[in-house]
Amino acid sequence: MTVVDGAETARALRRLLELLASGAGSEQLAHVPVDPKATELALRIRDTVAEHRRREAELAALFDTASDLARLDDPDAVLRSIVRRARALLGVDVSYLSLKNEAEGNTYVRVTDGSVSALFQDIVLGMGEGLGGLVAQTARPYATADYFDDERFHHTSSIDTGVLDEGLTAILGVPLAIGSNVIGVLFASDRTTREFSAEEVALLSSLADHAAIALDNAHLLDETRRAVAELNDANATISAHNDAMRRAEDAHDRLMDLVLRGGDLAEVAAAVADVLGGAIAVYDADGVVLARTGGELSLSRAAVSASRTSGRAVSTEDGWLCAVQAGQEFLGSLVLGGGRSLGEADRRLFERAGVVTAVLLMQRRSVARAEDEVRGELLSDLLTAPGRNPAALLARGRRLGVDLSASHAVLIAHSDDVSRRRLATAAVRHADLVGVHADEVVLLVRGADPGALARSVAAELSSTMDSPVTVGAAGPAASPRELAVAHAEAARCVASLLALGRAGEGASMADLGFVGLLLGEHADLGAYVTATIGPVLDYDERRGTDLIGTLRAYFACGGNLTRAKDLLHVHVNTVVQRLDRIASLLGEQWQAPERALEIQLALRLHRLTSDRNG
């Protein structure tokens, strides 16, 4: 070879290298006038460089994908990123991912990118069915240039219908696996025939490996978050429980302190209302309010029965109710208003308040029984032997807070349907001294009008007991001896009321007309005459008439007007006019049998007293 040929060859080689550096194609390289072997070598160099660049781009893409996946902590976001990257890296029409359902033993399409078919997106692949089912079963990648013509796969109508509806032809599927456990399949597919190279299979597999790790990390992170949330919830529950326990202990200590220092039911109600919030009412076994704080509350008999049966507080329309019991003995009810709900700790606190209320009621009953015994002994001595030692009786009364030298009315309360003990307990609020004597409930009540007191007490006790309570009264009396005498008259009065069919009423002897006159200890005849026929006597005295004489003649003739006019020596019309005047003075019912009897008795007493005075 000459020097000239060598220079031309060098220029040709330089040109070939320049074309390689610029990325020229095979046709351009083939036109360079060099040895064919040099051209072949240049093409090989170009292909090697191109492969290195492709691999470099793929590695960069995998690195970027791994970085993106590592930053994702939401499993759904991870799945969407995996599918989107797969479609971009392989340049396919559709990419999608199916996940394994361990419970049902199949895989289902979870996420797609580029899909337009709703039918395809709902495909479920059993193990070994279709390309994806085979990948999931064998944990190996599978690729096909034409899915419908590939006999390696178990075709099913549901899978083929979905793939056909999407229009897919070439499909590549690789397993998403963590160790030996296949959790899903990653797919890349085209709508035209396409041969997937080994490099593309490797690339999708690498992406699937990264994706599986990222997905597992996302699941672990999600589980960790749930565990932390559950732990936080548990801590909150424990904290709330501890707070409730502390509140319960504080409330218990507060309630027991009230009991130990002699607190009353009102203080207990106030303490419970302060702890639980809401109105509180304490009722006795008869439904009578013993203490209340806050607004008005109603007592549900059905709730009382339910609480007694269960032994626990029960909810009502307005709040809660707890039966107050000592063993099997029902003492009353504790009611919480306000319509609030109670957690288990607060419910037990409310029930504990019921126990404390039971202790107070038992103490109250013990004290009441002791006081009743002392008061009962005093009342018994006062009514059976008032003259034995009056000074001692007065002193005993003062020790009990009762001034027996003050003016008192003596009342006796009677009911056929209520026990004497219960009646006496209800009567305490109306009297200075109450007790059971001679099988009747006796009350000493401050006041100067026994009849009015008897009517008031009878009405209130009948309402409270929900049963007729008859009350007889006498007095007023201001010494042990007078109280004993008044008691005897009150006993006759209540017996008279019952005999007259006036059960449930209250009265004194003065209210019973001539019956009181006949049975009373100190009959006031003049007062009776005045009360009965006084208006007629006054009229005669003012007008100088004799209507009293007409009355006597009328009753003496048995109400016969003809005989009466003969006896009076007047015209019958005169008798009628006089009787009309009497009716205007005594009332239209003066001729009623009972009223006529009282008037006749008054006429006889008037004549008797007139004869004595004359």
XYZ file of C-alpha atoms in Angstrom, residues 1-610:
610
model
C 0.000 0.000 0.000
C 1.335 3.486 -0.947
C 1.519 6.466 1.359
C -1.409 7.995 -0.497
C -3.564 4.900 0.116
C -2.667 4.961 3.774
C -3.764 8.576 4.135
C -7.112 7.852 2.435
C -7.691 4.883 4.692
C -6.974 7.017 7.742
C -9.434 9.662 6.518
C -12.073 6.967 5.956
C -11.579 5.510 9.420
C -11.784 8.993 10.932
C -15.051 9.555 9.035
C -16.368 6.223 10.298
C -15.571 7.186 13.905
C -17.229 10.581 13.476
C -20.401 8.902 12.223
C -20.330 6.498 15.180
C -19.911 9.410 17.579
C -22.873 11.231 16.037
C -25.128 8.167 16.258
C -25.407 7.629 12.515
C -27.439 4.706 11.204
C -26.229 1.532 9.486
C -26.859 2.900 5.979
C -24.596 5.894 6.572
C -21.874 3.697 8.002
C -22.075 1.315 5.027
C -21.290 4.142 2.538
C -17.909 4.896 4.121
C -15.170 3.453 1.764
C -13.313 1.233 4.239
C -12.629 -2.429 4.672
C -15.967 -4.322 5.229
C -14.572 -5.774 8.439
C -14.031 -2.249 9.739
C -17.606 -1.379 8.865
C -18.854 -4.532 10.619
C -16.762 -3.665 13.660
C -18.165 -0.131 13.678
C -21.724 -1.495 13.563
C -20.959 -3.800 16.448
C -19.484 -0.904 18.403
C -22.587 1.183 17.658
C -24.918 -1.603 18.806
C -22.897 -2.147 21.972
C -22.980 1.542 22.809
C -26.703 1.687 22.092
C -27.293 -1.317 24.343
C -25.234 0.263 27.084
C -27.182 3.478 26.740
C -30.471 1.567 26.835
C -29.365 -0.346 29.886
C -28.192 2.860 31.471
C -31.573 4.463 30.783
C -33.384 1.447 32.165
C -31.235 1.400 35.268
C -31.819 5.112 35.750
C -35.548 4.537 35.321
C -35.450 1.649 37.823
C -33.529 3.823 40.253
C -36.056 6.619 39.861
C -38.879 4.094 40.280
C -37.301 2.648 43.421
C -36.857 6.153 44.811
C -40.473 7.054 44.042
C -41.760 3.828 45.561
C -39.661 4.277 48.676
C -41.301 7.649 49.282
C -44.826 6.248 48.992
C -46.502 5.024 52.174
C -50.029 4.483 50.878
C -50.576 0.967 49.412
C -53.018 2.270 46.794
C -50.584 5.004 45.760
C -47.818 2.374 45.478
C -49.959 0.208 43.198
C -50.848 3.116 40.920
C -47.178 4.168 40.675
C -46.082 0.597 39.814
C -48.549 0.263 36.957
C -47.846 3.724 35.586
C -44.046 3.096 35.590
C -44.437 -0.273 33.924
C -46.411 1.216 31.069
C -43.874 4.032 30.626
C -40.735 1.839 30.809
C -41.915 -0.772 28.336
C -43.849 1.622 26.119
C -46.980 -0.564 26.061
C -50.637 0.324 25.515
C -51.944 -1.074 28.784
C -50.357 -2.071 32.072
C -52.171 -3.553 35.022
C -51.648 -5.393 38.272
C -53.558 -8.200 39.915
C -53.363 -9.145 43.587
C -53.788 -12.513 45.203
C -56.856 -13.242 47.336
C -55.642 -15.779 49.879
C -59.095 -16.535 51.218
C -60.610 -17.396 47.822
C -57.459 -18.749 46.124
C -57.550 -16.471 43.037
C -56.227 -13.150 41.767
C -58.191 -10.100 40.738
C -57.333 -7.011 38.719
C -56.699 -4.218 41.226
C -55.138 -1.321 39.260
C -54.910 -0.515 35.527
C -53.256 2.186 33.417
C -54.420 2.777 29.867
C -57.424 0.463 30.179
C -60.764 1.513 28.654
C -62.866 -1.602 29.350
C -64.860 -1.872 32.572
C -65.332 -5.582 31.855
C -61.571 -6.100 31.691
C -61.014 -4.206 34.937
C -63.293 -6.665 36.772
C -61.487 -9.845 35.632
C -60.884 -12.513 38.296
C -58.289 -15.183 37.495
C -58.335 -18.537 39.230
C -55.029 -20.268 39.943
C -53.670 -21.583 36.635
C -56.298 -19.751 34.544
C -55.109 -17.495 31.741
C -51.614 -16.054 31.571
C -51.882 -14.254 34.894
C -53.234 -17.300 36.746
C -50.324 -19.355 35.458
C -47.793 -16.707 36.571
C -49.358 -16.612 40.031
C -49.358 -20.394 40.255
C -45.801 -21.009 39.026
C -44.115 -17.785 40.235
C -42.498 -17.521 36.795
C -42.831 -14.822 34.092
C -44.792 -15.621 30.914
C -45.033 -13.662 27.641
C -47.073 -14.153 24.484
C -47.092 -12.262 21.192
C -50.712 -13.306 20.563
C -52.655 -14.419 23.624
C -55.641 -15.918 21.820
C -53.436 -18.121 19.584
C -51.240 -19.309 22.451
C -52.242 -22.810 23.606
C -50.011 -22.779 26.666
C -52.670 -20.984 28.663
C -55.943 -22.236 30.101
C -58.496 -20.019 28.368
C -61.787 -19.287 30.153
C -64.761 -17.414 28.766
C -64.698 -14.722 31.474
C -60.984 -13.986 31.017
C -61.046 -14.139 27.205
C -64.150 -11.928 27.080
C -62.468 -9.271 29.199
C -59.182 -9.388 27.230
C -61.104 -9.240 23.946
C -63.193 -6.295 25.172
C -59.967 -4.433 25.999
C -58.535 -5.413 22.591
C -55.256 -6.826 23.930
C -53.058 -9.168 21.909
C -49.506 -9.291 23.293
C -49.227 -9.815 27.055
C -46.266 -10.058 29.418
C -46.799 -11.023 33.044
C -44.219 -11.280 35.839
C -44.776 -12.269 39.467
C -44.773 -9.858 42.397
C -43.159 -11.997 45.060
C -41.833 -11.547 48.557
C -39.504 -14.487 49.021
C -41.404 -17.519 47.788
C -44.807 -15.926 48.376
C -46.457 -14.584 45.222
C -48.656 -11.650 46.183
C -49.703 -10.640 42.668
C -48.828 -10.292 38.983
C -47.588 -7.231 37.036
C -48.615 -7.058 33.368
C -47.522 -5.117 30.292
C -49.664 -5.565 27.155
C -50.160 -4.215 23.649
C -53.163 -4.172 21.374
C -51.009 -5.445 18.475
C -48.762 -8.442 18.047
C -45.442 -7.944 19.788
C -42.530 -10.103 20.813
C -41.286 -9.211 24.298
C -37.502 -9.476 24.509
C -35.605 -11.068 27.337
C -34.387 -7.614 28.298
C -38.001 -6.370 28.581
C -38.936 -9.389 30.666
C -35.958 -8.713 32.927
C -36.828 -5.018 33.126
C -40.458 -5.692 34.104
C -39.286 -8.338 36.588
C -36.895 -5.851 38.187
C -39.689 -3.337 38.455
C -41.918 -6.032 39.958
C -39.223 -6.894 42.524
C -38.918 -3.250 43.568
C -42.672 -2.917 43.576
C -43.158 -6.015 45.745
C -40.730 -4.700 48.336
C -42.299 -1.222 48.259
C -45.791 -2.711 48.477
C -44.763 -4.907 51.403
C -43.181 -1.907 53.111
C -46.345 0.115 52.512
C -48.441 -2.683 54.002
C -46.093 -2.951 56.969
C -46.205 0.805 57.445
C -49.983 0.764 57.167
C -50.194 -2.070 59.702
C -47.790 -0.186 61.945
C -49.968 2.905 61.703
C -53.046 0.892 62.520
C -51.228 -0.729 65.420
C -50.099 2.693 66.664
C -53.633 4.024 66.272
C -55.008 1.028 68.140
C -52.352 1.506 70.796
C -53.257 5.176 71.070
C -56.937 4.215 71.344
C -56.049 1.648 73.983
C -53.997 4.219 75.857
C -56.874 6.689 75.621
C -59.278 4.018 76.883
C -56.935 3.131 79.734
C -56.467 6.798 80.555
C -60.228 7.393 80.500
C -60.739 4.298 82.634
C -58.107 5.470 85.101
C -59.723 8.907 85.213
C -63.110 7.292 85.774
C -61.653 5.102 88.521
C -60.101 8.130 90.193
C -63.411 9.986 89.927
C -65.199 6.964 91.364
C -62.738 6.713 94.253
C -62.990 10.445 94.946
C -66.775 10.286 94.773
C -66.849 7.225 97.054
C -64.590 8.931 99.594
C -66.739 12.054 99.399
C -69.972 10.120 99.909
C -68.589 8.012 102.749
C -67.297 11.159 104.427
C -70.835 12.530 104.281
C -72.165 9.374 105.910
C -69.501 9.285 108.620
C -69.976 12.919 109.610
C -73.746 12.585 109.683
C -74.634 14.132 106.347
C -78.246 14.003 105.201
C -79.909 12.894 101.973
C -79.891 16.413 100.528
C -76.088 16.560 100.836
C -75.722 13.151 99.184
C -78.014 14.243 96.320
C -75.966 17.423 95.858
C -72.683 15.472 95.839
C -73.920 12.938 93.257
C -75.316 15.726 91.069
C -71.954 17.514 91.239
C -70.009 14.385 90.209
C -72.309 13.075 87.472
C -73.901 16.314 86.320
C -77.682 16.554 86.200
C -80.624 16.690 88.558
C -80.874 14.146 91.387
C -83.917 13.071 93.402
C -84.213 10.585 96.270
C -87.563 8.838 96.754
C -88.723 6.582 99.567
C -90.390 3.209 99.016
C -93.777 4.899 98.610
C -92.527 7.290 95.931
C -92.397 10.323 98.234
C -89.554 12.751 97.487
C -87.045 12.796 100.362
C -84.431 15.053 98.764
C -83.964 16.802 95.431
C -81.370 18.938 93.677
C -81.929 20.427 90.237
C -85.181 20.316 88.284
C -88.328 18.268 88.694
C -87.923 14.524 88.036
C -90.508 11.824 87.461
C -90.434 8.360 89.002
C -90.971 5.442 86.605
C -92.520 2.452 88.355
C -91.439 0.198 85.469
C -87.822 1.369 85.871
C -88.014 0.769 89.629
C -89.171 -2.796 89.014
C -86.452 -3.401 86.400
C -83.721 -2.052 88.686
C -84.937 -4.122 91.635
C -84.941 -7.253 89.489
C -81.508 -6.702 87.896
C -79.840 -5.157 90.919
C -78.341 -2.493 88.644
C -79.110 1.056 87.528
C -81.352 1.200 84.452
C -81.812 3.928 81.853
C -85.104 5.791 81.530
C -86.498 8.281 79.038
C -85.085 11.189 81.049
C -81.959 9.660 82.580
C -81.191 6.829 84.997
C -82.767 5.156 88.021
C -81.214 2.980 90.702
C -83.312 1.042 93.198
C -82.078 1.599 96.767
C -82.117 -1.715 98.604
C -80.769 -3.317 101.757
C -80.570 -6.984 100.855
C -84.008 -7.839 99.524
C -85.695 -4.937 101.321
C -86.691 -2.077 99.021
C -85.980 1.290 100.643
C -86.494 3.755 97.805
C -85.083 5.023 94.514
C -82.295 7.303 93.310
C -83.113 9.138 90.055
C -80.641 10.976 87.796
C -82.111 13.398 85.258
C -80.643 15.355 82.379
C -80.904 12.661 79.687
C -77.140 12.010 79.700
C -75.605 8.633 78.967
C -73.472 6.889 81.576
C -70.378 4.873 80.813
C -69.736 1.732 82.797
C -67.582 3.556 85.358
C -70.138 6.346 85.892
C -72.932 3.789 86.024
C -71.141 1.957 88.828
C -70.529 5.275 90.563
C -74.279 5.987 90.378
C -74.977 2.524 91.786
C -72.468 3.148 94.567
C -74.368 6.332 95.384
C -77.451 4.121 95.688
C -75.627 1.983 98.263
C -74.638 5.069 100.247
C -78.246 6.272 100.058
C -79.363 2.886 101.432
C -76.959 3.295 104.367
C -78.360 6.754 105.104
C -81.948 5.544 104.844
C -81.194 2.660 107.209
C -79.535 5.066 109.646
C -82.441 7.444 109.282
C -84.902 4.653 109.959
C -82.942 3.470 113.003
C -82.853 6.993 114.406
C -86.530 7.466 113.590
C -87.421 4.217 115.321
C -85.467 5.219 118.389
C -87.115 8.640 118.404
C -90.506 7.060 117.773
C -90.037 4.835 120.783
C -89.140 7.812 122.971
C -91.948 9.944 121.540
C -94.353 7.031 121.743
C -93.536 6.500 125.405
C -94.040 10.201 126.086
C -97.353 10.240 124.217
C -98.531 7.101 125.982
C -97.687 8.504 129.437
C -99.214 11.854 128.492
C -102.569 10.339 127.474
C -102.863 7.568 130.076
C -101.548 9.252 133.240
C -101.405 13.035 132.675
C -101.764 13.811 136.368
C -99.067 11.507 137.692
C -96.195 13.954 137.223
C -97.098 16.824 134.877
C -93.795 18.646 135.421
C -91.823 15.575 134.347
C -93.991 15.247 131.256
C -93.365 18.870 130.346
C -89.601 18.379 130.825
C -89.555 15.258 128.653
C -91.428 17.161 125.987
C -88.889 19.975 126.044
C -86.028 17.476 125.557
C -87.799 16.340 122.388
C -88.411 19.890 121.223
C -92.123 19.875 122.103
C -93.657 22.532 124.368
C -96.613 20.722 125.940
C -97.688 23.903 127.719
C -98.361 25.601 124.367
C -101.764 25.423 122.709
C -102.128 22.198 120.686
C -104.976 20.529 118.876
C -105.186 16.755 119.330
C -105.817 14.844 116.095
C -106.431 11.139 115.553
C -105.815 9.747 112.055
C -107.460 6.517 110.947
C -107.199 4.432 107.753
C -108.379 0.902 107.058
C -105.947 0.441 104.153
C -102.681 1.889 105.527
C -100.569 0.493 108.346
C -100.363 2.620 111.480
C -96.570 2.743 111.264
C -96.645 4.059 107.710
C -99.410 6.519 108.540
C -97.481 7.800 111.542
C -94.340 8.245 109.417
C -96.259 10.303 106.859
C -97.938 12.364 109.606
C -94.647 13.473 111.177
C -94.363 16.507 108.900
C -97.721 17.842 110.115
C -97.269 17.666 113.887
C -95.017 18.505 116.834
C -95.531 15.040 118.300
C -96.782 11.853 116.610
C -97.204 8.350 117.927
C -99.392 5.261 117.972
C -101.632 5.044 121.020
C -104.607 2.762 121.578
C -104.169 1.402 118.036
C -104.628 4.831 116.477
C -102.193 7.446 115.158
C -102.247 10.494 117.452
C -100.924 13.933 116.465
C -100.312 17.038 118.559
C -100.532 20.005 116.176
C -99.964 23.665 116.979
C -103.135 25.662 116.254
C -106.366 27.061 117.669
C -108.832 25.668 115.085
C -108.999 21.859 115.419
C -111.613 21.473 112.676
C -109.562 23.328 110.060
C -106.427 21.388 111.027
C -108.302 18.099 110.805
C -109.610 18.881 107.304
C -106.161 19.948 106.069
C -104.328 16.917 107.517
C -107.016 14.488 106.251
C -106.729 15.862 102.705
C -102.917 15.764 102.634
C -102.590 12.295 104.180
C -105.281 10.866 101.881
C -103.368 12.234 98.886
C -99.996 10.957 100.150
C -101.278 7.509 101.105
C -103.506 7.284 98.023
C -106.200 5.989 100.387
C -108.917 7.642 102.534
C -107.584 8.896 105.877
C -110.178 10.055 108.446
C -109.076 12.623 111.035
C -110.959 13.570 114.195
C -109.837 16.593 116.203
C -110.364 18.238 119.558
C -108.903 21.071 121.598
C -107.074 23.310 121.739
C -105.360 22.124 124.940
C -102.384 23.599 126.782
C -101.472 21.124 129.539
C -101.008 17.362 129.913
C -104.413 16.972 131.602
C -106.209 19.027 128.915
C -104.432 17.096 126.158
C -105.670 13.803 127.624
C -109.256 15.105 127.729
C -108.951 16.418 124.150
C -107.624 13.043 123.026
C -110.724 11.292 124.347
C -112.972 13.738 122.476
C -110.901 13.348 119.261
C -111.370 9.571 119.538
C -115.152 10.028 119.813
C -115.009 12.429 116.861
C -113.192 10.054 114.513
C -115.539 7.232 115.562
C -118.508 9.498 114.793
C -117.124 10.382 111.359
C -116.774 6.714 110.503
C -120.246 5.915 111.855
C -121.737 8.737 109.758
C -120.115 7.353 106.604
C -117.699 10.288 106.285
C -114.484 8.291 105.902
C -111.650 10.322 104.393
C -112.873 13.603 105.975
C -111.526 15.651 108.853
C -113.621 17.417 111.493
C -113.977 18.401 115.134
C -117.047 17.823 117.324
C -118.198 21.346 116.592
C -118.363 20.402 112.910
C -120.693 17.439 113.568
C -123.787 19.415 114.570
C -126.055 17.830 117.170
C -123.902 14.665 117.109
C -121.022 16.754 118.384
C -123.300 18.350 120.867
C -124.366 15.005 122.266
C -120.911 13.413 122.279
C -118.699 16.398 123.002
C -116.887 16.677 126.317
C -117.994 20.284 126.887
C -121.373 20.845 125.230
C -122.132 24.523 124.572
C -125.941 24.517 124.258
C -126.264 28.226 123.643
C -123.707 28.128 120.852
C -125.549 25.239 119.239
C -128.899 27.048 119.371
C -127.364 30.203 117.948
C -125.603 28.307 115.171
C -128.814 26.474 114.217
C -131.741 28.918 114.567
C -129.932 32.145 115.455
C -131.075 34.012 112.293
C -134.756 33.397 113.195
C -134.257 34.507 116.804
C -132.529 37.693 115.650
C -135.324 38.438 113.185
C -138.002 38.036 115.876
C -136.109 40.293 118.232
C -135.670 43.028 115.623
C -139.178 42.904 114.143
C -141.199 41.830 117.154
C -142.477 38.774 115.268
C -142.864 35.184 116.430
C -141.336 33.052 113.680
C -139.975 30.734 116.396
C -143.536 30.042 117.490
C -144.518 29.316 113.895
C -141.626 26.829 113.632
C -142.707 25.050 116.823
C -146.317 24.835 115.618
C -145.242 23.617 112.162
C -143.118 20.776 113.570
C -145.721 19.989 116.287
C -148.334 19.448 113.539
C -145.977 17.221 111.573
C -145.653 19.783 108.782
C -149.449 19.939 108.173
C -150.315 23.547 107.198
C -154.061 23.271 107.981
C -153.483 22.025 111.522
C -150.673 24.566 111.970
C -152.951 27.521 110.994
C -155.615 26.288 113.474
C -153.014 25.998 116.208
C -151.718 29.515 115.441
C -155.218 30.974 114.814
C -154.159 32.565 111.530
C -154.989 32.130 107.862
C -153.168 29.392 106.012
C -151.608 31.964 103.681
C -150.079 33.639 106.695
C -148.473 30.348 107.686
C -147.072 29.958 104.174
C -145.679 33.517 104.184
C -144.033 32.948 107.568
C -142.476 29.668 106.386
C -141.115 31.436 103.289
C -139.481 34.023 105.535
C -137.981 31.210 107.664
C -136.602 29.573 104.503
C -134.924 32.838 103.531
C -133.295 32.964 106.998
C -132.270 29.290 107.429
C -131.776 28.241 103.827
C -133.943 26.382 101.315
C -132.850 22.973 102.709
C -134.139 23.664 106.243
C -136.887 21.051 105.850
C -134.463 18.253 104.824
C -134.671 15.423 107.368
C -131.236 15.833 108.950
C -131.451 19.623 108.998
C -135.020 19.516 110.351
C -133.868 17.246 113.168
C -131.148 19.726 114.140
C -133.662 22.625 114.091
C -136.147 20.731 116.272
C -133.386 19.926 118.765
C -132.361 23.594 118.794
C -136.014 24.637 119.392
C -136.271 22.324 122.403
C -132.938 23.531 123.820
C -134.037 27.143 123.292
C -137.283 26.550 125.200
C -135.333 24.727 127.945
C -132.827 27.549 128.393
C -135.573 30.171 128.136
